[in-house]
Amino acid sequence: MKILIATVLVASSVAVPSQAVAAGPDQPLAVPSQAMAMQKDLGLTEQQVKDRLKVESAATKLVPTAQRAAGAAFGGVWYDSAKQKLVVGLTNPATAAAVRATGADVAAVPITAKQLDQRKAAVDKLAGKAVPAAVSGWSADPRTGGVVVNVQAGKRSAAVDAFVAKVSKAGPVTVREVAAQAPRTFAAGTVGGDPYYTGNVRCSIGFSVYGGFVSAGHCSPGVGARTFGWDGSAQGVFRGSSFPGNDYSWVSIDSGWWTVPVVLGWGQVSDQLVRGSWVAPIGTSICRSGSTSHWHCGQVLAMNETVNYGNGQLFYGATKTSVCAEPGDSGGSFITGDQAQGVTSGGWGNCSSGGETWFQPVNEILSTYGLTLHTA
């Protein structure tokens, strides 16, 4: 299935991406075949999926307008599934009426989104590389204006407490108990299927860009290393990669290969066209395609999270999801409807018992390397 080799996925970050393509006021971000996968993975009825996708798509498209209305008081956004509304955090109630006029709800927050990003960056700096293994990672929480440190269940220790005390110098920190399993990347040894290979490692293609595709950085042996397609034939060359710190790479493809704006559905859903990179807010639905576990869906749980993969390997700026993944899925596509979100990095668990997965937002990759997402 050469389409997988030719297909690459991209993702977006928290802010409105410069390369986002407007879907139009009546064009939903989700597509019918993804709705089928969401019924299975999220335990929803067909009508519940339709209703959910309608309001989530509207909320996603509302973000740039609501952010402009908030102005300097903008404190971040998230989706309230109970109210089925986009929520905009505000540090100044004077802009509340203007934000509500866009159709969004408002909530008071202690600091602006810019200040929260600075606080999260300060925590990253204070943390350094010597992070206790029991600390899975940490993320910025726009709802509280603080940073949440995730500690694996039953593994809190004096070392963890010392770490929390150290990073608390940057501002308020909350400790949250999470799954006992530690995060890991999802690369895998060579097996059959529809992957791409680098040496004895198998990963998944993310999104097509003009001239090649983007994927995960930990899949790359280094700039100049060759990749090989599903059939073992020479495919391309890594032109850039970054891991740890980030987790992204891009590959320029050889003649005989081509790019298409498609994400593989693996027969579970129709192959998905990529039309842009609107960012799905926290709380909204998202799906993933990978060469091992194929197609699965879940929700966006957090943005701008730092993930601790152990041994000093930290991944900054990740988006956390409730979607499962398995070894070999690394680099694969995260997509909401026809909007690219990012490339699979790692997680914990599997697609039999469940788990969580982080991805590298795609718009950062495009910006870093000056790439253009191939869209339909």
Coordinates of C-alpha atoms in Angstrom, one line a residue:
M1 CA 0.0 0.0 0.0
K2 CA 2.3 2.7 -1.3
I3 CA -0.3 5.4 -0.2
L4 CA 1.0 5.1 3.3
I5 CA 4.5 5.9 2.2
A6 CA 3.3 8.8 0.3
T7 CA 1.1 10.1 3.0
V8 CA 2.4 12.3 5.8
L9 CA 0.5 14.1 8.6
V10 CA 0.9 17.5 10.3
A11 CA -0.3 19.1 13.5
S12 CA -1.1 22.4 15.0
S13 CA -0.2 24.2 18.2
V14 CA -2.2 26.1 20.8
A15 CA -2.3 29.4 18.9
V16 CA -4.2 29.8 15.6
P17 CA -1.7 28.3 13.0
S18 CA -0.6 30.5 10.1
Q19 CA -1.0 27.6 7.7
A20 CA -4.5 26.7 8.9
V21 CA -7.0 26.5 6.1
A22 CA -10.5 27.8 6.9
A23 CA -13.1 25.0 6.7
G24 CA -16.0 27.4 6.0
P25 CA -18.9 28.1 8.3
D26 CA -20.9 25.1 7.2
Q27 CA -18.1 22.6 6.7
P28 CA -17.6 20.4 9.8
L29 CA -14.1 19.5 10.9
A30 CA -15.1 15.9 11.4
V31 CA -16.0 13.4 8.7
P32 CA -18.5 10.5 8.8
S33 CA -16.0 7.7 8.7
Q34 CA -14.2 9.1 11.8
A35 CA -17.5 9.2 13.5
M36 CA -17.7 5.4 13.2
A37 CA -14.3 5.1 14.9
M38 CA -15.4 7.4 17.7
Q39 CA -18.5 5.3 18.4
K40 CA -16.2 2.3 19.0
D41 CA -13.4 4.0 21.0
L42 CA -15.5 6.5 23.0
G43 CA -18.6 4.4 23.6
L44 CA -21.0 6.8 22.0
T45 CA -24.2 6.3 19.9
E46 CA -24.3 7.5 16.3
Q47 CA -26.5 10.4 17.3
Q48 CA -24.2 11.3 20.2
V49 CA -21.2 11.4 17.9
K50 CA -23.0 13.6 15.4
D51 CA -24.1 16.1 18.1
R52 CA -20.6 16.1 19.7
L53 CA -18.8 16.7 16.4
K54 CA -21.1 19.5 15.5
V55 CA -20.5 21.5 18.7
E56 CA -16.8 20.7 18.9
S57 CA -16.2 21.8 15.3
A58 CA -18.0 25.1 16.0
A59 CA -15.9 25.6 19.1
T60 CA -12.7 25.0 17.2
K61 CA -13.5 27.4 14.5
L62 CA -14.4 30.0 17.1
V63 CA -11.0 30.1 18.8
P64 CA -9.3 32.9 16.6
T65 CA -12.3 35.2 16.8
A66 CA -12.7 34.7 20.6
Q67 CA -9.0 35.3 21.2
R68 CA -9.0 38.6 19.3
A69 CA -12.0 39.7 21.3
A70 CA -10.2 38.9 24.6
G71 CA -7.2 41.0 23.6
A72 CA -4.5 41.4 26.1
A73 CA -6.6 39.7 28.8
F74 CA -6.5 36.4 26.9
G75 CA -5.8 33.6 29.3
G76 CA -6.1 30.5 27.1
V77 CA -9.0 28.4 25.8
W78 CA -10.5 25.0 26.6
Y79 CA -13.7 23.1 25.7
D80 CA -16.4 22.5 28.4
S81 CA -18.0 19.2 27.3
A82 CA -20.8 19.6 30.0
K83 CA -21.8 23.0 28.7
Q84 CA -20.8 22.2 25.1
K85 CA -19.1 25.5 24.7
L86 CA -15.6 27.0 24.1
V87 CA -14.4 28.7 27.3
V88 CA -12.0 31.6 27.1
G89 CA -9.9 32.5 30.2
L90 CA -9.8 36.2 31.0
T91 CA -7.6 38.2 33.4
N92 CA -9.8 41.3 33.0
P93 CA -13.6 41.1 33.1
A94 CA -13.8 44.3 30.9
T95 CA -13.5 42.1 27.8
A96 CA -16.1 39.5 28.9
A97 CA -19.0 41.0 27.0
A98 CA -17.0 41.1 23.8
V99 CA -16.0 37.5 24.1
R100 CA -19.5 36.3 25.0
A101 CA -20.7 38.1 21.8
T102 CA -18.6 35.7 19.8
G103 CA -20.5 32.8 21.2
A104 CA -17.9 31.6 23.7
D105 CA -18.2 31.4 27.5
V106 CA -15.7 33.1 29.8
A107 CA -13.9 32.2 33.0
A108 CA -11.7 34.3 35.3
V109 CA -8.0 33.2 35.3
P110 CA -5.1 34.6 37.4
I111 CA -2.6 35.1 34.6
T112 CA -2.5 35.6 30.8
A113 CA -1.7 32.8 28.3
K114 CA 1.6 34.5 27.6
Q115 CA 2.5 34.6 31.3
L116 CA 1.5 31.0 31.7
D117 CA 3.8 30.0 28.9
Q118 CA 6.6 31.9 30.6
R119 CA 5.9 30.1 33.9
K120 CA 5.9 26.7 32.2
A121 CA 9.2 27.6 30.5
A122 CA 10.6 28.5 33.9
V123 CA 9.6 25.2 35.3
D124 CA 11.3 23.4 32.4
K125 CA 14.5 25.3 33.1
L126 CA 14.4 24.6 36.8
A127 CA 13.6 20.9 36.2
G128 CA 16.8 20.3 34.2
K129 CA 17.4 16.8 33.0
A130 CA 17.6 15.0 36.3
V131 CA 13.9 14.3 36.7
P132 CA 12.8 11.4 39.0
A133 CA 11.6 8.4 37.0
A134 CA 8.2 8.5 38.9
V135 CA 7.5 12.0 37.4
S136 CA 5.7 11.3 34.1
G137 CA 5.8 15.0 33.1
W138 CA 4.2 18.3 33.7
S139 CA 1.9 20.7 31.8
A140 CA 0.5 24.3 32.0
D141 CA -3.1 24.5 33.1
P142 CA -4.8 27.7 31.8
R143 CA -7.8 27.1 34.2
T144 CA -5.6 27.6 37.3
G145 CA -2.7 29.6 35.9
G146 CA -0.4 27.0 37.4
V147 CA 1.7 24.0 36.4
V148 CA 0.5 20.4 37.0
V149 CA 3.2 17.8 37.8
N150 CA 2.1 14.2 37.0
V151 CA 3.4 11.6 39.4
Q152 CA 2.9 7.8 38.8
A153 CA 0.4 6.2 41.2
G154 CA 2.0 4.8 44.4
K155 CA 5.5 6.1 43.5
R156 CA 5.7 9.5 45.4
S157 CA 9.0 9.7 47.3
A158 CA 11.4 12.1 48.9
A159 CA 13.0 12.6 45.5
V160 CA 9.7 13.5 43.9
D161 CA 8.9 16.0 46.7
A162 CA 12.3 17.6 46.3
F163 CA 11.7 17.9 42.6
V164 CA 8.3 19.5 43.2
A165 CA 9.8 22.0 45.7
K166 CA 12.5 22.9 43.2
V167 CA 10.1 23.7 40.3
S168 CA 7.6 25.5 42.6
K169 CA 10.0 28.4 42.7
A170 CA 8.6 29.3 39.2
G171 CA 5.0 29.6 40.6
P172 CA 2.1 27.5 41.8
V173 CA 2.5 23.8 41.2
T174 CA -0.1 21.1 41.7
V175 CA 0.8 17.4 42.0
R176 CA -1.6 15.0 40.2
E177 CA -1.5 11.2 40.5
V178 CA -1.6 9.4 37.1
A179 CA -1.2 5.9 35.7
A180 CA 1.6 3.8 37.3
Q181 CA 3.1 3.1 33.9
A182 CA 5.9 5.4 32.7
P183 CA 5.8 7.1 29.2
R184 CA 7.8 5.6 26.4
T185 CA 8.3 6.3 22.7
F186 CA 6.5 4.1 20.2
A187 CA 9.3 3.1 17.8
A188 CA 9.6 -0.6 17.1
G189 CA 11.8 -3.3 15.7
T190 CA 11.4 -4.4 12.0
V191 CA 8.2 -6.2 11.3
G192 CA 5.9 -6.5 8.3
G193 CA 3.2 -4.0 7.4
D194 CA 2.9 -0.5 5.9
P195 CA 5.6 1.4 7.7
Y196 CA 8.8 3.2 6.9
Y197 CA 12.1 1.9 8.2
T198 CA 15.4 3.3 9.4
G199 CA 17.9 0.5 10.0
N200 CA 16.1 -2.0 12.3
V201 CA 13.5 0.6 13.5
R202 CA 10.0 0.9 12.2
C203 CA 8.0 4.0 12.5
S204 CA 4.9 5.6 10.9
I205 CA 4.6 8.4 8.4
G206 CA 2.9 11.5 9.7
F207 CA 1.8 14.1 7.1
S208 CA 2.8 14.9 3.6
V209 CA 4.6 18.2 3.0
Y210 CA 5.7 19.4 -0.4
G211 CA 8.8 17.4 -1.1
G212 CA 8.5 14.8 1.6
F213 CA 6.8 14.0 4.9
V214 CA 7.1 14.8 8.6
S215 CA 7.4 12.2 11.4
A216 CA 8.8 11.8 14.9
G217 CA 12.4 12.9 15.8
H218 CA 13.2 9.8 17.8
C219 CA 12.7 7.7 14.7
S220 CA 15.7 9.4 13.0
P221 CA 19.3 8.1 13.4
G222 CA 20.5 11.5 12.3
V223 CA 20.4 14.0 9.4
G224 CA 21.5 12.3 6.2
A225 CA 20.2 8.8 7.2
R226 CA 18.2 7.0 4.6
T227 CA 14.6 5.7 5.0
F228 CA 13.1 2.7 3.3
G229 CA 9.5 2.1 2.3
W230 CA 7.1 -0.7 3.1
D231 CA 8.6 -2.8 0.3
G232 CA 12.2 -2.2 1.3
S233 CA 13.0 0.2 -1.5
A234 CA 14.9 3.4 -1.0
Q235 CA 12.5 6.1 0.0
G236 CA 14.2 9.3 1.2
V237 CA 16.6 11.1 3.4
F238 CA 16.2 12.7 6.8
R239 CA 16.8 16.4 6.3
G240 CA 16.1 17.5 9.8
S241 CA 15.3 16.0 13.2
S242 CA 15.2 16.9 16.9
F243 CA 14.9 14.6 19.9
P244 CA 14.9 15.0 22.9
G245 CA 13.6 18.5 23.6
N246 CA 11.3 18.3 20.6
D247 CA 10.2 15.1 18.8
Y248 CA 10.0 15.9 15.1
S249 CA 11.7 15.1 11.8
W250 CA 11.2 15.6 8.1
V251 CA 12.2 13.4 5.2
S252 CA 12.7 14.5 1.6
I253 CA 11.6 11.7 -0.8
D254 CA 13.3 10.2 -3.8
S255 CA 12.0 10.2 -7.3
G256 CA 9.4 7.4 -7.7
W257 CA 7.7 8.5 -4.5
W258 CA 5.1 11.2 -4.3
T259 CA 3.1 13.1 -1.6
V260 CA -0.6 13.1 -1.2
P261 CA -2.8 14.9 1.3
V262 CA -4.2 11.7 2.8
V263 CA -4.2 9.8 6.2
L264 CA -4.6 6.1 5.9
G265 CA -7.8 4.7 7.4
W266 CA -6.6 1.0 7.4
G267 CA -10.0 -0.3 6.2
Q268 CA -11.5 0.7 9.5
V269 CA -12.5 4.1 8.2
S270 CA -12.2 5.7 4.8
D271 CA -8.8 7.2 4.0
Q272 CA -8.9 10.8 5.2
L273 CA -8.1 14.0 3.2
V274 CA -6.0 16.7 4.9
R275 CA -7.4 20.2 4.3
G276 CA -5.6 22.2 6.9
S277 CA -4.3 22.4 10.5
W278 CA -7.0 24.0 12.7
V279 CA -6.0 23.3 16.3
A280 CA -8.4 21.1 18.3
P281 CA -8.8 22.6 21.8
I282 CA -8.4 20.8 25.1
G283 CA -11.5 18.6 25.7
T284 CA -12.4 18.0 22.0
S285 CA -12.2 14.7 20.0
I286 CA -9.2 13.6 18.1
C287 CA -8.1 10.4 16.1
R288 CA -4.8 8.8 15.3
S289 CA -3.5 6.6 12.4
G290 CA -0.4 4.4 12.9
S291 CA 1.2 1.3 11.2
T292 CA 0.8 -1.0 14.2
S293 CA -2.5 -0.3 15.9
H294 CA -4.1 1.5 12.9
W295 CA -7.0 3.8 13.7
H296 CA -8.1 4.9 17.2
C297 CA -9.8 8.0 18.7
G298 CA -10.0 9.8 22.0
Q299 CA -9.9 13.4 23.4
V300 CA -7.3 16.1 23.8
L301 CA -6.3 16.2 27.5
A302 CA -3.6 18.8 27.8
M303 CA -1.3 21.1 25.8
N304 CA 2.2 22.4 26.3
E305 CA 3.1 19.4 28.5
T306 CA 6.6 18.3 29.3
V307 CA 7.0 14.5 29.0
N308 CA 9.7 12.5 30.9
Y309 CA 10.8 9.5 28.9
G310 CA 13.5 8.8 31.4
N311 CA 17.3 8.9 31.2
G312 CA 17.2 12.7 30.8
Q313 CA 15.0 12.5 27.7
L314 CA 12.5 15.2 28.1
F315 CA 9.9 16.3 25.4
Y316 CA 8.6 19.9 25.7
G317 CA 5.5 21.3 24.2
A318 CA 3.6 18.1 23.8
T319 CA -0.1 17.6 23.4
K320 CA -1.6 14.9 25.6
T321 CA -4.5 12.7 24.5
S322 CA -6.5 9.7 25.7
V323 CA -5.9 7.9 22.4
C324 CA -4.0 4.5 22.7
A325 CA -0.9 3.6 20.6
E326 CA 1.7 0.9 20.4
P327 CA 5.3 0.4 19.3
G328 CA 5.7 1.2 15.6
D329 CA 3.0 3.9 15.7
S330 CA 5.6 6.6 16.4
G331 CA 5.5 9.5 13.9
G332 CA 1.9 8.6 12.8
S333 CA -0.9 11.1 12.2
F334 CA -3.1 12.8 14.8
I335 CA -6.1 14.4 13.0
T336 CA -9.4 15.9 13.8
G337 CA -11.7 15.5 10.8
D338 CA -9.7 16.9 7.9
Q339 CA -7.4 19.0 10.1
A340 CA -3.9 17.8 10.9
Q341 CA -2.9 18.1 14.5
G342 CA 0.5 16.4 15.0
V343 CA 2.7 13.4 14.9
T344 CA 2.8 10.6 17.5
S345 CA 5.6 10.7 20.0
G346 CA 5.0 8.2 22.8
G347 CA 2.8 7.2 25.7
W348 CA 1.9 4.4 28.1
G349 CA -0.4 1.4 27.8
N350 CA -1.6 -0.3 24.6
C351 CA -4.8 -0.6 22.5
S352 CA -6.0 -3.7 24.3
S353 CA -6.1 -2.4 27.8
G354 CA -6.0 1.4 27.0
G355 CA -3.5 4.2 27.6
E356 CA -2.5 7.7 26.8
T357 CA -0.4 9.2 24.0
W358 CA 1.4 12.5 23.4
F359 CA 2.0 14.1 20.0
Q360 CA 4.3 16.8 18.6
P361 CA 2.1 19.6 17.2
V362 CA 2.6 19.8 13.4
N363 CA 2.6 23.5 12.9
E364 CA 5.8 23.8 14.9
I365 CA 7.5 21.3 12.5
L366 CA 6.3 23.3 9.5
S367 CA 7.6 26.6 11.0
T368 CA 10.9 25.2 12.1
Y369 CA 11.8 23.8 8.7
G370 CA 9.9 26.2 6.5
L371 CA 7.7 23.4 5.1
T372 CA 4.3 23.6 3.6
L373 CA 1.6 21.0 4.4
H374 CA 0.2 19.2 1.4
T375 CA -3.5 19.8 1.6
A376 CA -6.4 18.7 -0.6

